Amino acid sequence: MKITLTVNGTAHALDVEPRRLLADVLRDDLGLTGTHLGCEHGICGACSVLMDGEAVRACLVLAVQCDGRSIRTVEGLAGPDGEPHPLQRAFSAEHALQCGFCTPGFLMVAAGALDADPDLADKPDAIEGVVGSNICRCTGYEPIRRAIARAAREKRETTA
Amino acid sequence: MKPASFDYAVPRTVAEAVQALGDTDRTAQVLAGGQSLILEMHLQRIRPQLVVDINRIPELDGMRVDGDELRVGALVRHATFESADAVPGPLGTLLSRAVVNIAHPPIRSRGTMAGSFGWAHPASEWCAIGVALDATVEVTGPDGARSIPARDYFLGPYRTARRPQELITAVRLPLLGENTGVGFIEHRRTHFCFAQVAVAAALTVTDGVISDARIGLVNSADRPLRARAAEQALIGADFAPLPEGPRLPDDHPFARAGRAAAQEDAAPLAEPYADVEYKRQAIAVLVGRTLTEAATDLRSRLAPRQGGPR
Amino acid sequence: MERWTRREDERLLTGKGRYVADIHVPGCLDAAFVRSKVAHGSLRSVDCAAARDVPGVVGAWSAADLPDLPPVPYTLLARLSTEEAVAGREWPALVKDRVRYPGEALAVVLGEDRYRAEDGAAEVTAVVDPLPAVVTPSAALDDSVRLFDGLSNTALRGEAGAPIDPAVWQDAAAVVEATYRQQLLMPSPMECRTILAVPEGDRLTVWSGHQMPHRLRRELAALLGWSADRIRVVVPDTGGAFGSKSAAFPEFVVVAYLAVTLGRPVRWIEDRLESMLVATRGRGQDQTVRLAADAEGRLLAYELTINADVGAYPHLGVGLPMQTAWMAPGAYTTPHVHATLRSVLTNTMVTYPYRGAGRPEAAIAIERTMDLLARRLGVDPIELRRRNFIPPDAFPYDTPTGRRYDSGNYAAALDLALETVGYTEWRAEQARRRSDPDALPLGIGVSCYVERSGGEPGGLHEFGSLEVHEDGTVTARCGAAPSGQGHETVFPALVAKTLGIPEAQVRLVEGDTDEQPEGLGSFASRSAQVDGAMFQQTAGLLIEQARERAARLWDLPVDKVAWADGSVHTTSGDSAVLGLAELVKATGPLRVESRYEAGMAFPFGAHVAVTEVDPDLGTVNVLRLVAVDDCGVVLNPTVVHGQAYGSAVQGIGQALYEGMTFDADGVPHLASGFLDYLLPTYTEIPPIEIKDTCTPSPSTPLGAKGAGESGCIGTPAAIVNAVADALRIADPDLLQMPLTPDSVWRAARAPKHEEGVR
């Protein structure tokens, strides 16, 4: 089936089998291997990407469902000049990653929340909801919470 | 864990969708949010030959109040209900308290309420609320549209009265009056698993007496359950101030209702880490606590009108 | 560099990390395995014909189709297995005639991609006649169901310490006994296992998310009948391991064999459902304990009896429970300790090291029993521990089980933990709640653990090298293979500091057997203790060589040439100075190889948990967790504390959430993956505080001991003890991990121990 996927701002015309998951098309057809498959049943969230700005599990969405839609992956998180996203800097600063396998998923769920809510820094519950959306086996989560809070504060300060 | 091959249809109207589902040569599944369907396809428990993606049918989107009912279109996502103000009155509060127990934000932004009714998992929060409040499931099939009352809709785990050629177009829920208090409490082992037990409750008080009680039990039988014996134990009871302390006395109506729900209404199935005896215990405790929450909700609703302190 | 805390971070945060599944090799085939649905059975037939007709399928094979397929290798490393245990118990890479664990591979299908491979696998049919399955050591022990005809299920017996004179028990003022189940756990790294085998000419390059590339090379070479230099194993980014990624698994054998046989690249990217069935398990012991003390609370004797669940084949972990036996005494001066074990085969996937690997089982047994004894004696559990700690001046300390603890100050760690948690205040709160009928019961639990790091004798060394380039940069190489420990940051920093050059000038290359011909790998918390010391030693050798070269160049005696800040200079005060770059330009390539052998080290610590229990539902709410760890000298506190935190969360997982149950036919209830096997999520994480004390190890020049496994070892018993303390239960056997709500509810209804006693 022929579809058009806009990924990180670039439109791609693709011919995909209906059964192929968005995650597999991103990884295999487009070579965007930053989106990882950790469980393939929607639990761990390592494959989370933004679909029209909203965080989704790329293993629970068929690529054909995304025809005409806009996808953002971890590869599209940095600025156009390669400047790291505040979340990327904050994750490093707070040591919010160890093996790094779950990291793109956390980054994208957090990026969606940050884009949707400029006041995320003032909403600890919402930040906890983001951290509580995915699984990490290395860090114990607290550094991830701190990193998202840090990026949210930084973003509010720069946009204020 | 890759899904097996299937054909894919993307109807633009309900009529097209029904036509696609009418192809009886192929086992078909409706794809709305897909957060259960695609999961089950990964786990190899469902292998549809045809997937009918209804996400591009505009008439299925949207939610509206229709008389004394809320009509929730088949594409309305779980996340819609996160704000208590999304739906008027106590029903909005009940749905907002329940929805946070459904997985987590990325799942809630895709999954739909109608999809939960279609899937009919015994641990579904929405389905238990549906049977408790006498919801109605609207379906459209080759023979036209029909409405199925929730009490007739759920037939067993993942089994419903919807025929394979029918599409759920909406779920209707009755609005709740301001003299109704609501509660929802879920008990599960971690944030990432289904409820061992959860309870939805709505208590209506007229002239200081409980005039109506609705109790929905999650994962307390092979299907969502309305705890009628427990409700009967409450109706006519005085809406008395809550006892001091976190524990209900054994002779409190809420405690009695909890025991009735556990012993008479529930038909729990044993699961790993929750045998039947434990589930009955959890049901009794949670019904009591959820009724307490509903009573507290009602008092806070009534207090401003009576000018009392909140 | 400043922008990123670790060198690894930039690529991992921008999607540029490279894990095995990310590597694109043209023409690579994906393997999918057809797996047994039964736990135990006789294989009658496998029919792959239909699979071969599936579009995109390149081939499908059962064991009958591959008569030369080698069996799964076994390991003698760290005494994990023994020749006697594996004799007569071959582990075929594909089932030949007997299925011994659920999910054991019956056939393999290669497809152009994973979708096609799975399409093919779905068409393979097999007939297996079920046999009764045994899934716990207690059930398997009597040999009424045998996994190998004619052989006992007991594959190994072992002991540490000497049998205890019965008079000791008879004369003791107090003797307590208990039984504990250390449940089977899934290590669950977020990346499952991976292997990509690429034949090139007469060589094979194997990419794998792995902890021990040189072992993998050696084992693959042996099974292919090749010399090891024909195989290159490369470990790219690895998505966590926790002990579970260091062997040559059945699927690895099949993939390597088929890649070589077909002359085509083949990969196996394990998916999560496969992992649930056939990834190695951790823990798995049924224990009974007996502990005696005199009237003053001085420990007299401790006996630990272990029936260990080693799974269906003894090849990888039959000796692992010995670790528990050796570490049985814990932190105490108990004069008589006797640990005996039987490693018992069961119809489960094999048990193998998982973070902690034998030490959690030891620590949990002794620490739960210490609390039991304290209640029996009517003394504060803290006081009982203090009376029996090995004192700081008693090191090196020889335990009755044959361990020589290097250094320790156990009371200091406990003091810091108690002060940090606010022990006195929590005891007061507990007393208040006990007089308030409406209050939820609150408990405080401590766990003082000793662990062992670095490895076992014969595996305490590591290889590495430093190479100076003409631009003055240094390439450091070693045999390690990290899976999130930050080696690329920590080791170059250490080398740079030792040499006195900027960190940016040092680059680490590891996880590649062509770059580093010999190596051991990353296990047993050895990064700082063994690899760190190795690099420090190698840097010293490099300095010596630089001085010798400069001496020859300048025609001076070596003792007239000194080293400072990355340069050689003369001690006479003239102006002759040569930086590393100039030295190499003047004297040729400079590469120093080294092998360093460390001693075993014994990190320790004290963890304290405060829990609140809802007795009506059985839910446990951890209010506070304090973990004080002592891993000697810490090279990078950020990295070490990060691992301690994550490790503590895994310890919480064992205590409260993680575990598996089995159906009547011996198949684990894991068909819904992470909906069945519950890892801790953010919602479950209590406030955790990590602190450390520092007691340097005398057995390495850096003074570093192993870090990273502390939480798995120290945390579970603290939580279980806190729950037992909250509920005041008389029978400790009622609380078995994971402390699920149903089990805690039942325990809460059981008789309490006598009043007036904690």
mmCIF file of C-alpha atoms in Angstrom, chain B residues 1-3 39 42-45 47 187 189-194 196 245-247 272-275 277-278 281-282 285-286 289, chain C residues 114-115 118 122 271-273 438 614-617 619 657 659-661 669 671-672 675 678 681 683-684 740-742 745-746 749:
data_model
loop_
_atom_site.group_PDB
_atom_site.id
_atom_site.type_symbol
_atom_site.label_atom_id
_atom_site.label_comp_id
_atom_site.label_asym_id
_atom_site.label_seq_id
_atom_site.Cartn_x
_atom_site.Cartn_y
_atom_site.Cartn_z
ATOM 1 C CA MET B 1 5.859 -10.912 17.537
ATOM 2 C CA LYS B 2 5.131 -9.510 14.079
ATOM 3 C CA PRO B 3 1.487 -9.501 13.008
ATOM 4 C CA LEU B 39 -1.063 -5.622 21.215
ATOM 5 C CA HIS B 42 1.773 -8.954 18.526
ATOM 6 C CA LEU B 43 1.037 -11.594 21.135
ATOM 7 C CA GLN B 44 -0.335 -13.810 18.329
ATOM 8 C CA ARG B 45 -3.686 -14.170 20.028
ATOM 9 C CA ARG B 47 -4.823 -12.999 13.560
ATOM 10 C CA HIS B 187 -6.296 -1.935 42.961
ATOM 11 C CA ARG B 189 0.070 -4.591 41.536
ATOM 12 C CA THR B 190 1.932 -1.931 39.580
ATOM 13 C CA HIS B 191 1.025 0.980 37.378
ATOM 14 C CA PHE B 192 1.590 -1.160 34.277
ATOM 15 C CA CYS B 193 -0.874 -3.995 34.712
ATOM 16 C CA PHE B 194 -4.570 -4.641 34.674
ATOM 17 C CA GLN B 196 -6.838 -7.046 40.202
ATOM 18 C CA GLY B 245 -11.114 6.948 61.055
ATOM 19 C CA PRO B 246 -10.187 5.157 57.876
ATOM 20 C CA ARG B 247 -11.937 1.890 58.644
ATOM 21 C CA PRO B 272 -1.785 -15.443 39.345
ATOM 22 C CA TYR B 273 -1.306 -13.651 42.675
ATOM 23 C CA ALA B 274 -5.053 -13.244 43.237
ATOM 24 C CA ASP B 275 -7.109 -16.320 44.031
ATOM 25 C CA GLU B 277 -10.700 -15.727 48.250
ATOM 26 C CA TYR B 278 -8.355 -12.765 47.921
ATOM 27 C CA GLN B 281 -11.660 -9.709 50.104
ATOM 28 C CA ALA B 282 -10.434 -6.974 47.793
ATOM 29 C CA VAL B 285 -12.769 -3.613 50.911
ATOM 30 C CA LEU B 286 -12.792 -1.603 47.713
ATOM 31 C CA ARG B 289 -13.843 2.523 50.239
ATOM 32 C CA ARG C 114 11.578 -11.017 10.574
ATOM 33 C CA TYR C 115 8.007 -10.813 9.277
ATOM 34 C CA GLU C 118 7.718 -15.571 11.490
ATOM 35 C CA ALA C 122 3.834 -20.306 11.896
ATOM 36 C CA ASP C 271 11.740 -10.466 20.827
ATOM 37 C CA ARG C 272 10.167 -9.941 24.221
ATOM 38 C CA LEU C 273 7.872 -12.948 24.090
ATOM 39 C CA ASP C 438 -6.852 3.349 62.907
ATOM 40 C CA ASP C 614 -2.566 -1.853 54.230
ATOM 41 C CA PRO C 615 -3.598 -5.028 56.044
ATOM 42 C CA ASP C 616 -7.042 -5.128 54.451
ATOM 43 C CA LEU C 617 -5.711 -5.236 50.896
ATOM 44 C CA THR C 619 -0.540 -3.602 49.694
ATOM 45 C CA TYR C 657 6.666 -7.219 42.145
ATOM 46 C CA GLY C 659 8.015 -13.251 39.839
ATOM 47 C CA MET C 660 6.328 -15.877 37.759
ATOM 48 C CA THR C 661 3.720 -18.491 38.402
ATOM 49 C CA HIS C 669 2.150 -17.334 33.047
ATOM 50 C CA ALA C 671 2.128 -14.953 27.655
ATOM 51 C CA SER C 672 1.230 -11.279 28.080
ATOM 52 C CA LEU C 675 1.641 -7.280 31.638
ATOM 53 C CA LEU C 678 5.830 -6.722 36.415
ATOM 54 C CA THR C 681 7.601 1.578 37.115
ATOM 55 C CA THR C 683 4.784 5.038 40.188
ATOM 56 C CA GLU C 684 6.180 2.376 42.510
ATOM 57 C CA THR C 740 2.194 -9.538 46.475
ATOM 58 C CA PRO C 741 -0.958 -8.101 48.027
ATOM 59 C CA ASP C 742 -2.618 -11.495 48.383
ATOM 60 C CA TRP C 745 -3.016 -9.938 53.257
ATOM 61 C CA ARG C 746 -2.770 -13.569 54.341
ATOM 62 C CA ARG C 749 -4.231 -12.227 59.254
#
